[in-house]
Amino acid sequence: MTAYPMILRIIVTAVCAGALIGCEADVSDRPESVAEFPAPDRAIPENGVSEADPFPDEDAREERGEAQAIIDLANITPGMTVADIGAGEGYYTVRLGSQVGAGGRVLAQDIDSEALARLGQRVERERLENTFIKLGEVDDPRLPTDSFDRIFLVHVYSEVTEPYAFMWRMWPALAQGGQIIVVEYDRATHAGGIPPTLLFCEMEAIGYKLVEFVERPDLSSYFSRFERGEARVEPDQIKVCLNG
């Protein structure tokens, strides 16, 4: 047996036992099948980016101050509980952990168990005691309920293959007044981004409401902030947004 499953078990157990309670409620309020949700009307390229425009590595992102710029826009303060969806190698995870401080919590989620294993090793190596990891699914972030002040999807939403199911199941994870932060490239979906109007439509189709939109040409991206609306739309009532 490889080492990383043990790392995952240890850290996820810490989440359930610590401040991020409610892990037993991961699958509550969940329709039996993704088939109950509509498919998106858009292409989702493999790896989310075109070969001509590879995603920058951590050093390049840090050089232009990407994480701190987005963290500042999201108003992250000490003591908050945040989730980093599609955390990968942890570029945002470790910086969010520093921002929320010892009194806060960060849950890093990904659907790639090998990436999570590497992140788990980083968490242990850098002694990030306020940071935990969790394996998700393509149609379900599997987050504890009533837990998060902010949920980050940075260049991740455009890669989610089942966005209506995924974001519908994310709804209960927000704490009172919690917000979802989506950062994306403003480009065609087949080129590894999503036009803002299409993102807004898909989020609103579930019941979320847009509360802020900021263009950041210095980061080649845009920043958007969503909150829960008055009610979550039932899966069979979700209207698919047309792409183009």
mmCIF file of C-alpha atoms in Angstrom:
data_model
loop_
_atom_site.group_PDB
_atom_site.id
_atom_site.type_symbol
_atom_site.label_atom_id
_atom_site.label_comp_id
_atom_site.label_asym_id
_atom_site.label_seq_id
_atom_site.Cartn_x
_atom_site.Cartn_y
_atom_site.Cartn_z
ATOM 1 C CA MET A 1 0.000 0.000 0.000
ATOM 2 C CA THR A 2 1.296 3.484 -0.870
ATOM 3 C CA ALA A 3 1.757 6.124 1.820
ATOM 4 C CA TYR A 4 -0.682 8.724 0.578
ATOM 5 C CA PRO A 5 -3.970 6.995 1.501
ATOM 6 C CA MET A 6 -2.836 7.025 5.139
ATOM 7 C CA ILE A 7 -2.096 10.757 4.883
ATOM 8 C CA LEU A 8 -5.547 11.343 3.474
ATOM 9 C CA ARG A 9 -7.229 9.323 6.218
ATOM 10 C CA ILE A 10 -5.338 11.103 8.981
ATOM 11 C CA ILE A 11 -6.077 14.583 7.729
ATOM 12 C CA VAL A 12 -9.702 13.985 6.816
ATOM 13 C CA THR A 13 -10.280 12.472 10.257
ATOM 14 C CA ALA A 14 -8.856 15.654 11.754
ATOM 15 C CA VAL A 15 -11.371 17.676 9.792
ATOM 16 C CA CYS A 16 -14.291 15.641 11.112
ATOM 17 C CA ALA A 17 -13.035 15.791 14.678
ATOM 18 C CA GLY A 18 -12.031 19.451 14.681
ATOM 19 C CA ALA A 19 -13.566 22.788 13.863
ATOM 20 C CA LEU A 20 -14.954 21.705 10.507
ATOM 21 C CA ILE A 21 -17.707 19.552 11.949
ATOM 22 C CA GLY A 22 -20.509 17.932 10.000
ATOM 23 C CA CYS A 23 -18.521 15.516 7.850
ATOM 24 C CA GLU A 24 -21.191 12.887 8.382
ATOM 25 C CA ALA A 25 -23.567 15.202 6.508
ATOM 26 C CA ASP A 26 -21.509 15.214 3.283
ATOM 27 C CA VAL A 27 -24.145 13.405 1.244
ATOM 28 C CA SER A 28 -27.251 14.738 2.938
ATOM 29 C CA ASP A 29 -29.829 16.446 0.781
ATOM 30 C CA ARG A 30 -28.402 14.722 -2.296
ATOM 31 C CA PRO A 31 -30.368 13.332 -5.265
ATOM 32 C CA GLU A 32 -29.428 9.765 -6.047
ATOM 33 C CA SER A 33 -27.862 10.412 -9.431
ATOM 34 C CA VAL A 34 -26.224 13.140 -11.447
ATOM 35 C CA ALA A 35 -28.725 12.170 -14.153
ATOM 36 C CA GLU A 36 -31.280 14.263 -12.271
ATOM 37 C CA PHE A 37 -29.247 17.355 -13.154
ATOM 38 C CA PRO A 38 -28.896 18.825 -16.652
ATOM 39 C CA ALA A 39 -25.582 18.767 -18.495
ATOM 40 C CA PRO A 40 -23.983 22.107 -19.369
ATOM 41 C CA ASP A 41 -24.172 23.466 -22.893
ATOM 42 C CA ARG A 42 -20.429 24.023 -23.217
ATOM 43 C CA ALA A 43 -17.173 22.298 -23.974
ATOM 44 C CA ILE A 44 -14.869 21.404 -21.105
ATOM 45 C CA PRO A 45 -11.317 20.885 -22.411
ATOM 46 C CA GLU A 46 -8.994 18.367 -20.852
ATOM 47 C CA ASN A 47 -6.889 20.018 -18.119
ATOM 48 C CA GLY A 48 -8.925 23.198 -18.511
ATOM 49 C CA VAL A 49 -6.414 25.148 -20.621
ATOM 50 C CA SER A 50 -5.256 25.175 -24.204
ATOM 51 C CA GLU A 51 -1.832 23.815 -25.120
ATOM 52 C CA ALA A 52 -0.887 27.266 -26.434
ATOM 53 C CA ASP A 53 -1.556 28.900 -23.063
ATOM 54 C CA PRO A 54 -0.413 26.611 -20.232
ATOM 55 C CA PHE A 55 -1.417 27.466 -16.688
ATOM 56 C CA PRO A 56 1.417 29.364 -14.932
ATOM 57 C CA ASP A 57 3.382 27.560 -12.250
ATOM 58 C CA GLU A 58 3.373 28.643 -8.624
ATOM 59 C CA ASP A 59 6.474 30.833 -8.915
ATOM 60 C CA ALA A 60 5.049 32.709 -11.900
ATOM 61 C CA ARG A 61 1.722 33.211 -10.114
ATOM 62 C CA GLU A 62 3.445 34.451 -6.984
ATOM 63 C CA GLU A 63 5.669 36.816 -8.954
ATOM 64 C CA ARG A 64 2.598 38.698 -10.135
ATOM 65 C CA GLY A 65 0.965 38.556 -6.714
ATOM 66 C CA GLU A 66 -2.062 36.584 -7.847
ATOM 67 C CA ALA A 67 -3.078 34.876 -4.616
ATOM 68 C CA GLN A 68 -2.757 37.935 -2.401
ATOM 69 C CA ALA A 69 -4.718 40.051 -4.880
ATOM 70 C CA ILE A 70 -7.600 37.534 -4.905
ATOM 71 C CA ILE A 71 -7.452 36.974 -1.139
ATOM 72 C CA ASP A 72 -7.685 40.735 -0.593
ATOM 73 C CA LEU A 73 -10.635 41.041 -2.993
ATOM 74 C CA ALA A 74 -12.383 38.212 -1.117
ATOM 75 C CA ASN A 75 -11.930 40.043 2.223
ATOM 76 C CA ILE A 76 -10.326 37.094 3.997
ATOM 77 C CA THR A 77 -9.668 37.892 7.662
ATOM 78 C CA PRO A 78 -8.201 35.973 10.615
ATOM 79 C CA GLY A 79 -10.507 33.372 12.105
ATOM 80 C CA MET A 80 -12.429 32.592 8.913
ATOM 81 C CA THR A 81 -13.144 29.071 7.679
ATOM 82 C CA VAL A 82 -12.507 28.716 3.954
ATOM 83 C CA ALA A 83 -12.457 25.968 1.318
ATOM 84 C CA ASP A 84 -10.090 25.770 -1.643
ATOM 85 C CA ILE A 85 -11.798 23.708 -4.350
ATOM 86 C CA GLY A 86 -9.494 22.095 -6.893
ATOM 87 C CA ALA A 87 -6.582 22.854 -4.586
ATOM 88 C CA GLY A 88 -4.020 20.950 -6.628
ATOM 89 C CA GLU A 89 -0.511 21.507 -5.262
ATOM 90 C CA GLY A 90 -1.789 24.077 -2.752
ATOM 91 C CA TYR A 91 -0.825 27.476 -4.154
ATOM 92 C CA TYR A 92 -3.931 29.090 -2.656
ATOM 93 C CA THR A 93 -4.279 26.644 0.216
ATOM 94 C CA VAL A 94 -1.069 27.581 2.009
ATOM 95 C CA ARG A 95 -1.644 31.311 1.534
ATOM 96 C CA LEU A 96 -5.215 31.097 2.744
ATOM 97 C CA GLY A 97 -3.939 29.243 5.798
ATOM 98 C CA SER A 98 -1.564 32.072 6.568
ATOM 99 C CA GLN A 99 -4.303 34.663 6.067
ATOM 100 C CA VAL A 100 -6.906 33.062 8.365
ATOM 101 C CA GLY A 101 -4.318 32.382 11.045
ATOM 102 C CA ALA A 102 -4.312 29.942 13.916
ATOM 103 C CA GLY A 103 -7.939 30.684 14.737
ATOM 104 C CA GLY A 104 -9.133 29.922 11.210
ATOM 105 C CA ARG A 105 -9.441 26.755 9.156
ATOM 106 C CA VAL A 106 -8.737 25.852 5.527
ATOM 107 C CA LEU A 107 -10.127 22.771 3.791
ATOM 108 C CA ALA A 108 -8.353 21.891 0.556
ATOM 109 C CA GLN A 109 -10.455 19.730 -1.767
ATOM 110 C CA ASP A 110 -9.638 18.052 -5.060
ATOM 111 C CA ILE A 111 -10.824 15.071 -7.094
ATOM 112 C CA ASP A 112 -7.229 14.000 -7.814
ATOM 113 C CA SER A 113 -6.071 11.722 -4.991
ATOM 114 C CA GLU A 114 -2.428 11.871 -6.111
ATOM 115 C CA ALA A 115 -2.443 15.675 -6.039
ATOM 116 C CA LEU A 116 -4.023 15.549 -2.599
ATOM 117 C CA ALA A 117 -1.330 13.144 -1.431
ATOM 118 C CA ARG A 118 1.365 15.588 -2.488
ATOM 119 C CA LEU A 119 -0.538 18.422 -0.847
ATOM 120 C CA GLY A 120 -0.911 16.348 2.308
ATOM 121 C CA GLN A 121 2.868 15.922 2.403
ATOM 122 C CA ARG A 122 3.274 19.674 1.960
ATOM 123 C CA VAL A 123 0.820 20.358 4.781
ATOM 124 C CA GLU A 124 2.823 18.066 7.062
ATOM 125 C CA ARG A 125 6.201 19.374 5.896
ATOM 126 C CA GLU A 126 5.242 23.036 6.406
ATOM 127 C CA ARG A 127 3.359 22.244 9.632
ATOM 128 C CA LEU A 128 0.136 23.895 8.479
ATOM 129 C CA GLU A 129 -1.873 22.956 11.535
ATOM 130 C CA ASN A 130 -5.004 24.871 10.480
ATOM 131 C CA THR A 131 -5.175 23.148 7.072
ATOM 132 C CA PHE A 132 -6.935 19.896 6.158
ATOM 133 C CA ILE A 133 -7.626 18.033 2.925
ATOM 134 C CA LYS A 134 -10.557 16.106 1.505
ATOM 135 C CA LEU A 135 -11.245 14.090 -1.629
ATOM 136 C CA GLY A 136 -14.245 15.249 -3.651
ATOM 137 C CA GLU A 137 -16.159 13.931 -6.656
ATOM 138 C CA VAL A 138 -16.779 15.346 -10.120
ATOM 139 C CA ASP A 139 -20.418 16.052 -9.268
ATOM 140 C CA ASP A 140 -20.124 16.735 -5.530
ATOM 141 C CA PRO A 141 -17.583 18.739 -3.508
ATOM 142 C CA ARG A 142 -18.521 16.631 -0.454
ATOM 143 C CA LEU A 143 -18.127 19.526 1.962
ATOM 144 C CA PRO A 144 -19.389 19.609 5.561
ATOM 145 C CA THR A 145 -22.583 21.615 5.991
ATOM 146 C CA ASP A 146 -22.885 25.123 7.456
ATOM 147 C CA SER A 147 -19.115 25.470 7.598
ATOM 148 C CA PHE A 148 -17.561 27.997 5.233
ATOM 149 C CA ASP A 149 -17.285 31.777 5.174
ATOM 150 C CA ARG A 150 -15.690 31.586 1.728
ATOM 151 C CA ILE A 151 -15.405 28.837 -0.879
ATOM 152 C CA PHE A 152 -12.785 29.447 -3.584
ATOM 153 C CA LEU A 153 -12.867 28.090 -7.132
ATOM 154 C CA VAL A 154 -9.852 29.618 -8.860
ATOM 155 C CA HIS A 155 -9.601 28.561 -12.514
ATOM 156 C CA VAL A 156 -11.604 25.520 -11.510
ATOM 157 C CA TYR A 157 -15.247 26.208 -12.325
ATOM 158 C CA SER A 158 -14.644 25.989 -16.089
ATOM 159 C CA GLU A 159 -13.185 22.495 -15.563
ATOM 160 C CA VAL A 160 -16.121 21.102 -13.564
ATOM 161 C CA THR A 161 -17.805 18.554 -15.820
ATOM 162 C CA GLU A 162 -21.109 18.588 -13.913
ATOM 163 C CA PRO A 163 -21.433 22.227 -12.809
ATOM 164 C CA TYR A 164 -25.163 22.185 -12.017
ATOM 165 C CA ALA A 165 -24.874 19.134 -9.758
ATOM 166 C CA PHE A 166 -21.581 20.282 -8.233
ATOM 167 C CA MET A 167 -22.698 23.793 -7.344
ATOM 168 C CA TRP A 168 -26.157 22.641 -6.229
ATOM 169 C CA ARG A 169 -24.521 20.304 -3.719
ATOM 170 C CA MET A 170 -22.168 23.058 -2.573
ATOM 171 C CA TRP A 171 -25.073 25.220 -1.388
ATOM 172 C CA PRO A 172 -25.444 23.670 2.124
ATOM 173 C CA ALA A 173 -21.722 24.045 2.865
ATOM 174 C CA LEU A 174 -21.916 27.833 3.152
ATOM 175 C CA ALA A 175 -22.204 29.302 6.623
ATOM 176 C CA GLN A 176 -24.635 32.146 7.248
ATOM 177 C CA GLY A 177 -23.474 35.006 5.048
ATOM 178 C CA GLY A 178 -20.937 32.766 3.309
ATOM 179 C CA GLN A 179 -19.779 33.500 -0.229
ATOM 180 C CA ILE A 180 -18.435 31.619 -3.226
ATOM 181 C CA ILE A 181 -15.438 33.177 -4.990
ATOM 182 C CA VAL A 182 -14.978 32.255 -8.645
ATOM 183 C CA VAL A 183 -11.912 33.406 -10.582
ATOM 184 C CA GLU A 184 -11.774 32.574 -14.272
ATOM 185 C CA TYR A 185 -10.305 33.476 -17.635
ATOM 186 C CA ASP A 186 -12.704 35.420 -19.866
ATOM 187 C CA ARG A 187 -12.361 33.223 -22.912
ATOM 188 C CA ALA A 188 -14.317 30.624 -24.833
ATOM 189 C CA THR A 189 -15.071 27.435 -22.929
ATOM 190 C CA HIS A 190 -13.178 25.256 -25.425
ATOM 191 C CA ALA A 191 -10.084 27.394 -24.709
ATOM 192 C CA GLY A 192 -10.038 26.804 -20.974
ATOM 193 C CA GLY A 193 -12.177 29.624 -19.590
ATOM 194 C CA ILE A 194 -15.772 30.760 -19.351
ATOM 195 C CA PRO A 195 -17.354 34.067 -20.397
ATOM 196 C CA PRO A 196 -18.664 35.935 -17.338
ATOM 197 C CA THR A 197 -22.223 36.095 -18.656
ATOM 198 C CA LEU A 198 -22.324 32.298 -18.993
ATOM 199 C CA LEU A 199 -20.929 31.839 -15.484
ATOM 200 C CA PHE A 200 -23.513 34.256 -14.072
ATOM 201 C CA CYS A 201 -26.313 32.448 -15.871
ATOM 202 C CA GLU A 202 -25.273 28.984 -14.633
ATOM 203 C CA MET A 203 -24.920 30.167 -11.048
ATOM 204 C CA GLU A 204 -28.248 32.007 -11.127
ATOM 205 C CA ALA A 205 -29.918 28.932 -12.633
ATOM 206 C CA ILE A 206 -29.180 27.135 -9.349
ATOM 207 C CA GLY A 207 -30.262 30.020 -7.155
ATOM 208 C CA TYR A 208 -27.065 31.919 -6.399
ATOM 209 C CA LYS A 209 -26.887 35.673 -6.817
ATOM 210 C CA LEU A 210 -23.938 37.704 -8.082
ATOM 211 C CA VAL A 211 -22.826 40.344 -5.579
ATOM 212 C CA GLU A 212 -19.530 41.525 -7.099
ATOM 213 C CA PHE A 213 -17.639 41.351 -10.374
ATOM 214 C CA VAL A 214 -14.144 42.749 -10.902
ATOM 215 C CA GLU A 215 -12.018 42.525 -14.033
ATOM 216 C CA ARG A 216 -8.320 41.977 -13.355
ATOM 217 C CA PRO A 217 -6.433 42.319 -16.645
ATOM 218 C CA ASP A 218 -3.149 42.258 -14.709
ATOM 219 C CA LEU A 219 -4.027 38.678 -13.769
ATOM 220 C CA SER A 220 -5.606 37.893 -17.168
ATOM 221 C CA SER A 221 -8.706 36.952 -15.166
ATOM 222 C CA TYR A 222 -11.898 38.172 -13.593
ATOM 223 C CA PHE A 223 -13.092 37.911 -9.992
ATOM 224 C CA SER A 224 -16.698 37.179 -9.091
ATOM 225 C CA ARG A 225 -18.452 36.774 -5.761
ATOM 226 C CA PHE A 226 -21.741 34.923 -5.203
ATOM 227 C CA GLU A 227 -24.099 34.401 -2.290
ATOM 228 C CA ARG A 228 -27.074 32.117 -1.856
ATOM 229 C CA GLY A 229 -30.314 33.584 -3.130
ATOM 230 C CA GLU A 230 -33.702 33.139 -1.533
ATOM 231 C CA ALA A 231 -34.037 29.489 -2.533
ATOM 232 C CA ARG A 232 -32.126 26.722 -4.280
ATOM 233 C CA VAL A 233 -33.760 25.604 -7.516
ATOM 234 C CA GLU A 234 -34.825 21.960 -7.596
ATOM 235 C CA PRO A 235 -32.672 19.833 -9.939
ATOM 236 C CA ASP A 236 -35.496 19.108 -12.389
ATOM 237 C CA GLN A 237 -36.312 22.822 -12.574
ATOM 238 C CA ILE A 238 -32.819 24.025 -13.492
ATOM 239 C CA LYS A 239 -32.798 25.704 -16.898
ATOM 240 C CA VAL A 240 -29.656 25.101 -18.948
ATOM 241 C CA CYS A 241 -27.785 28.253 -20.005
ATOM 242 C CA LEU A 242 -26.975 28.361 -23.712
ATOM 243 C CA ASN A 243 -23.360 28.962 -24.670
ATOM 244 C CA GLY A 244 -23.359 31.559 -27.400
#
